[in-house]
CSV table of C-alpha atoms and ligand atoms in Angstrom, one decimal:
chain,number,residue,atom,x,y,z
A,754,MET,CA,85.4,102.4,93.0
A,755,ALA,CA,86.5,105.7,91.6
A,756,PHE,CA,90.2,106.2,92.2
A,757,GLN,CA,91.7,109.5,93.4
A,758,ALA,CA,95.3,110.6,93.2
A,759,GLY,CA,97.1,110.5,96.5
A,760,VAL,CA,95.2,107.5,97.8
A,761,GLY,CA,97.2,107.4,101.1
A,762,ASN,CA,99.2,104.2,100.6
A,763,ARG,CA,102.7,104.8,99.3
A,764,LEU,CA,102.8,101.8,97.0
A,765,LEU,CA,99.5,102.6,95.4
A,766,THR,CA,100.7,106.2,95.0
A,767,ALA,CA,103.7,105.0,93.1
A,768,PHE,CA,101.6,103.1,90.6
A,769,ALA,CA,100.9,104.8,87.2
A,770,PRO,CA,97.2,105.7,86.6
A,771,SER,CA,97.0,102.8,84.1
A,772,ASP,CA,98.1,100.4,86.8
A,773,LEU,CA,95.6,101.8,89.2
A,774,ASN,CA,92.9,101.3,86.6
A,775,LEU,CA,93.8,97.6,86.5
A,776,LEU,CA,93.2,97.3,90.3
A,777,ALA,CA,90.5,99.9,90.9
A,778,PRO,CA,87.5,97.7,90.2
A,779,HIS,CA,88.7,95.2,92.7
A,780,LEU,CA,89.9,97.5,95.6
A,781,GLN,CA,87.6,97.6,98.6
A,782,LYS,CA,88.1,99.9,101.6
A,783,THR,CA,88.0,98.2,104.9
A,784,SER,CA,88.7,99.4,108.4
A,785,PHE,CA,90.3,97.5,111.3
A,786,ASP,CA,90.2,97.9,115.0
A,787,PHE,CA,93.0,97.5,117.5
A,788,ASP,CA,93.8,93.8,117.8
A,789,ALA,CA,92.1,92.9,114.5
A,790,VAL,CA,93.7,90.0,112.7
A,791,LEU,CA,94.2,90.5,109.0
A,792,VAL,CA,95.7,87.1,108.4
A,793,ARG,CA,96.6,84.2,110.7
A,794,THR,CA,99.7,82.0,110.6
A,795,GLY,CA,99.1,79.0,108.3
A,796,ASP,CA,96.1,80.7,106.5
A,797,GLU,CA,96.1,80.9,102.8
A,798,PHE,CA,96.4,84.5,101.6
A,799,LYS,CA,93.1,85.6,100.2
A,800,HIS,CA,93.6,89.3,100.1
A,801,VAL,CA,96.4,91.8,100.0
A,802,TYR,CA,95.9,94.8,102.2
A,803,PHE,CA,97.3,98.3,101.4
A,804,PRO,CA,97.0,100.2,104.7
A,805,LEU,CA,96.0,103.8,104.5
A,806,SER,CA,96.5,104.3,108.3
A,807,GLY,CA,97.1,102.4,111.5
A,808,VAL,CA,100.0,100.1,112.4
A,809,ILE,CA,100.1,96.3,111.8
A,810,ALA,CA,102.5,94.0,113.5
A,811,PHE,CA,103.7,90.7,112.1
A,812,LEU,CA,103.7,88.2,114.9
A,813,VAL,CA,105.6,84.9,115.2
A,814,GLU,CA,104.0,82.3,117.5
A,815,MET,CA,106.5,80.1,119.3
A,816,ALA,CA,105.8,76.5,120.4
A,817,ASP,CA,105.7,77.5,124.1
A,818,GLY,CA,103.0,80.1,123.5
A,819,HIS,CA,105.3,83.2,123.4
A,820,ILE,CA,104.4,85.7,120.7
A,821,VAL,CA,107.1,87.9,119.2
A,822,ALA,CA,106.7,90.7,116.8
A,823,SER,CA,109.1,90.7,113.9
A,824,THR,CA,108.2,93.9,111.9
A,825,LEU,CA,105.7,96.7,111.7
A,826,MET,CA,103.8,98.0,108.7
A,827,GLY,CA,101.7,101.1,108.0
A,828,SER,CA,100.7,103.0,104.9
A,829,GLU,CA,104.2,102.4,103.3
A,830,GLY,CA,103.5,98.7,102.6
A,831,ALA,CA,101.2,95.9,101.7
A,832,VAL,CA,100.2,93.1,104.0
A,833,GLY,CA,100.2,89.7,102.2
A,834,ALA,CA,102.5,90.9,99.3
A,835,LEU,CA,104.5,87.7,99.9
A,836,SER,CA,101.7,85.9,98.1
A,837,LEU,CA,102.8,87.4,94.8
A,838,LEU,CA,105.9,85.2,94.9
A,839,SER,CA,103.7,82.1,94.7
A,840,PRO,CA,100.4,81.0,96.2
A,841,SER,CA,101.3,80.4,99.8
A,842,ARG,CA,100.2,80.3,103.5
A,843,SER,CA,101.1,83.1,105.8
A,844,PRO,CA,104.2,82.5,107.9
A,845,VAL,CA,103.0,85.1,110.5
A,846,THR,CA,99.9,86.5,112.0
A,847,ALA,CA,99.2,90.1,111.0
A,848,THR,CA,97.5,92.0,113.9
A,849,ALA,CA,96.6,95.7,114.3
A,850,TYR,CA,98.5,97.4,117.1
A,851,VAL,CA,96.8,100.7,116.1
A,852,ALA,CA,93.4,100.8,114.4
A,853,GLY,CA,93.2,102.1,110.9
A,854,ALA,CA,91.9,101.5,107.4
A,855,ALA,CA,93.2,99.7,104.3
A,856,LEU,CA,92.3,99.0,100.7
A,857,GLN,CA,92.0,95.2,100.1
A,858,VAL,CA,92.3,93.4,96.8
A,859,PRO,CA,91.9,89.7,96.1
A,860,VAL,CA,95.3,88.0,95.7
A,861,ALA,CA,94.2,86.6,92.3
A,862,GLN,CA,93.5,90.1,91.0
A,863,LEU,CA,96.7,91.6,92.2
A,864,GLN,CA,98.6,88.7,90.7
A,865,LEU,CA,97.0,89.4,87.4
A,866,ALA,CA,97.9,93.1,87.6
A,867,PHE,CA,101.4,92.1,88.7
A,868,GLU,CA,101.9,90.0,85.6
A,869,GLN,CA,100.5,92.7,83.3
A,870,SER,CA,102.3,95.8,84.6
A,871,ALA,CA,106.1,96.3,84.8
A,872,THR,CA,105.6,99.2,87.2
A,873,ILE,CA,103.5,97.2,89.6
A,874,ARG,CA,106.2,94.4,89.6
A,875,GLN,CA,108.9,97.0,90.2
A,876,VAL,CA,107.1,98.7,93.1
A,877,LEU,CA,106.0,95.5,94.8
A,878,ARG,CA,109.4,93.8,94.4
A,879,LEU,CA,111.1,96.8,95.9
A,880,HIS,CA,108.6,96.6,98.8
A,881,LEU,CA,109.4,93.0,99.4
A,882,ARG,CA,113.1,93.8,99.5
A,883,THR,CA,112.6,96.6,102.0
A,884,GLN,CA,110.7,94.1,104.1
A,885,LEU,CA,113.7,91.7,104.0
A,886,LEU,CA,116.0,94.6,104.8
A,887,GLN,CA,113.9,95.4,107.9
A,888,LEU,CA,113.8,91.7,109.0
A,889,ASN,CA,117.6,91.4,108.8
A,890,ASN,CA,118.1,94.7,110.6
A,891,VAL,CA,115.7,93.7,113.4
A,892,ALA,CA,117.3,90.3,113.8
A,893,ALA,CA,120.8,92.0,114.2
A,894,CYS,CA,119.4,94.6,116.5
A,895,ASN,CA,117.7,92.0,118.7
A,896,ALA,CA,121.0,90.1,119.0
A,897,VAL,CA,123.3,92.9,120.1
A,898,HIS,CA,121.4,96.1,121.3
A,899,PRO,CA,120.1,96.9,124.8
A,900,VAL,CA,116.3,96.7,125.4
A,901,GLU,CA,115.9,100.4,126.1
A,902,CYS,CA,117.5,101.3,122.7
A,903,ARG,CA,115.2,98.7,121.0
A,904,MET,CA,112.1,100.1,122.7
A,905,ALA,CA,113.1,103.6,121.6
A,906,ARG,CA,113.5,102.3,118.0
A,907,TRP,CA,110.0,100.6,118.0
A,908,LEU,CA,108.4,103.8,119.4
A,909,LEU,CA,110.0,105.9,116.7
A,910,GLU,CA,108.8,103.4,114.1
A,911,ILE,CA,105.3,103.6,115.4
A,912,HIS,CA,105.5,107.4,115.5
A,913,ASP,CA,106.5,107.4,111.8
A,914,ARG,CA,103.3,105.6,111.1
A,915,VAL,CA,100.8,107.4,113.3
A,916,GLY,CA,102.3,110.9,112.9
A,917,HIS,CA,101.5,112.2,116.4
A,918,SER,CA,103.4,112.0,119.7
A,919,GLY,CA,100.5,110.3,121.6
A,920,ILE,CA,100.9,106.6,121.0
A,921,GLN,CA,98.2,104.2,122.3
A,922,LEU,CA,100.1,100.9,122.9
A,923,THR,CA,99.5,98.0,125.3
A,924,GLN,CA,102.2,96.6,127.5
A,925,GLU,CA,101.5,93.3,125.8
A,926,ALA,CA,102.4,94.8,122.4
A,927,LEU,CA,105.6,96.2,123.8
A,928,ALA,CA,106.5,92.8,125.3
A,929,GLN,CA,105.9,91.2,121.9
A,930,LEU,CA,108.0,93.8,120.1
A,931,LEU,CA,110.9,93.4,122.6
A,932,GLY,CA,110.6,89.7,123.2
A,933,VAL,CA,110.6,90.3,127.0
A,934,ARG,CA,108.3,89.8,130.0
A,935,ARG,CA,105.9,92.5,131.1
A,936,THR,CA,108.0,93.2,134.2
A,937,THR,CA,111.0,94.1,131.9
A,938,VAL,CA,108.7,96.3,129.8
A,939,THR,CA,107.8,98.2,133.0
A,940,LEU,CA,111.4,98.6,134.0
A,941,THR,CA,112.4,99.7,130.5
A,942,MET,CA,109.6,102.3,130.3
A,943,ARG,CA,110.8,103.7,133.6
A,944,LYS,CA,114.3,104.1,132.1
A,945,LEU,CA,112.9,105.9,129.0
A,946,ARG,CA,110.8,108.1,131.2
A,947,ALA,CA,113.9,109.0,133.3
A,948,ALA,CA,115.8,109.8,130.1
A,949,GLY,CA,113.0,112.0,128.7
A,950,GLY,CA,112.1,109.7,125.8
A,951,ILE,CA,108.7,109.0,127.3
A,952,LEU,CA,107.1,112.0,128.8
A,953,SER,CA,104.0,110.3,130.3
A,954,GLU,CA,102.2,107.0,130.3
A,955,ARG,CA,98.5,106.7,131.3
A,956,ARG,CA,96.3,103.8,130.5
A,957,GLY,CA,98.5,102.7,127.6
A,958,MET,CA,98.7,106.2,126.1
A,959,LEU,CA,102.4,107.0,125.8
A,960,GLU,CA,103.4,110.6,125.2
A,961,ILE,CA,106.8,110.5,123.5
A,962,ASP,CA,109.6,113.0,122.8
A,963,ARG,CA,110.8,112.1,119.4
A,964,ARG,CA,114.1,114.0,119.5
A,965,ARG,CA,115.0,112.3,122.8
A,966,LEU,CA,114.1,108.9,121.5
A,967,GLU,CA,116.3,109.5,118.5
A,968,LYS,CA,119.2,110.1,120.9
A,969,ILE,CA,118.4,107.1,123.0
A,970,THR,CA,118.0,104.5,120.2
A,971,CYS,CA,120.7,102.5,118.6
A,972,GLU,CA,122.0,103.3,115.1
A,973,CYS,CA,119.6,100.7,113.6
A,974,TYR,CA,116.7,103.2,113.3
A,975,ALA,CA,118.6,105.8,111.3
A,976,VAL,CA,120.5,103.2,109.2
A,977,MET,CA,117.3,101.4,108.2
A,978,ARG,CA,115.5,104.6,107.4
A,979,ARG,CA,118.3,105.9,105.3
A,980,ARG,CA,118.6,102.6,103.3
A,981,ILE,CA,114.9,102.4,102.6
A,982,LYS,CA,114.8,106.1,101.6
A,983,ARG,CA,117.8,105.5,99.2
A,984,MET,CA,116.2,102.4,97.7
A,985,HIS,CA,112.9,104.3,97.1
A,986,HIS,CA,114.8,107.3,95.7
A,987,GLU,CA,116.9,105.2,93.3
A,988,GLU,CA,114.3,102.6,92.3
A,989,LEU,CA,110.8,103.9,92.4
A,990,PRO,CA,109.4,105.0,89.0
A,991,VAL,CA,110.2,108.6,88.1
A,992,GLY,CA,107.5,110.9,89.5
A,993,SER,CA,106.7,108.7,92.4
A,994,PRO,CA,107.1,110.2,95.9
A,995,ALA,CA,110.1,108.8,97.8
A,996,PHE,CA,109.6,107.3,101.2
A,997,SER,CA,109.7,110.1,103.7
A,998,PRO,CA,108.1,109.4,107.0
A,999,PRO,CA,107.2,112.4,109.1
A,1000,SER,CA,110.1,113.7,111.2
B,790,ZN,ZN1,119.7,98.3,117.1
């Protein structure tokens, strides 16, 4: 496929034109609906997906049937990048919470480009480290911060990725993000509505007030955002855009 500058995925945008030329013949655009599964737990990674839009959740399935979301990803990342460390099976199920589009590339082709290009290695290793940073932060946040602060954080994270204040999200998705029952989701949404963080909720469409949510959430959102921004600023190749989600 012909490759344009400003492709819409922050990692691809950070690659040099010569890097993109290595990948371009193998990139294929695909779209995914709400609830689409990109890879299931235990499946071998066949493709790496560079999202252009939408929001993908990484879900951990517990033995008793509970499903918990560990992190979210949008156009700042690559689903399946873990496969670059070694051929492996997915430890999570990647499911779309918000429909979107992605460029997919076979793992073998990305692996080849990863070995050939220092820039691709640098960008994708940085991406994997930002993923680890988020996982650590979410684990700590889950352990000590109240559920309404955590709901505010997840809504801000989704807002960063969709870019508009109307967020279509099921109660089930919120229950997975928070690791709580649906009744707790309802109670927590009521609290956020009373505090002005959620302005309205109708058939899963949440209208949010971003500034209010920033006041309600714990420090984790700003800390994680600041750290990732600094890592991108200090470590992305010169000329690449730093990570700057819409505010
Ligand atoms: Zn927190």
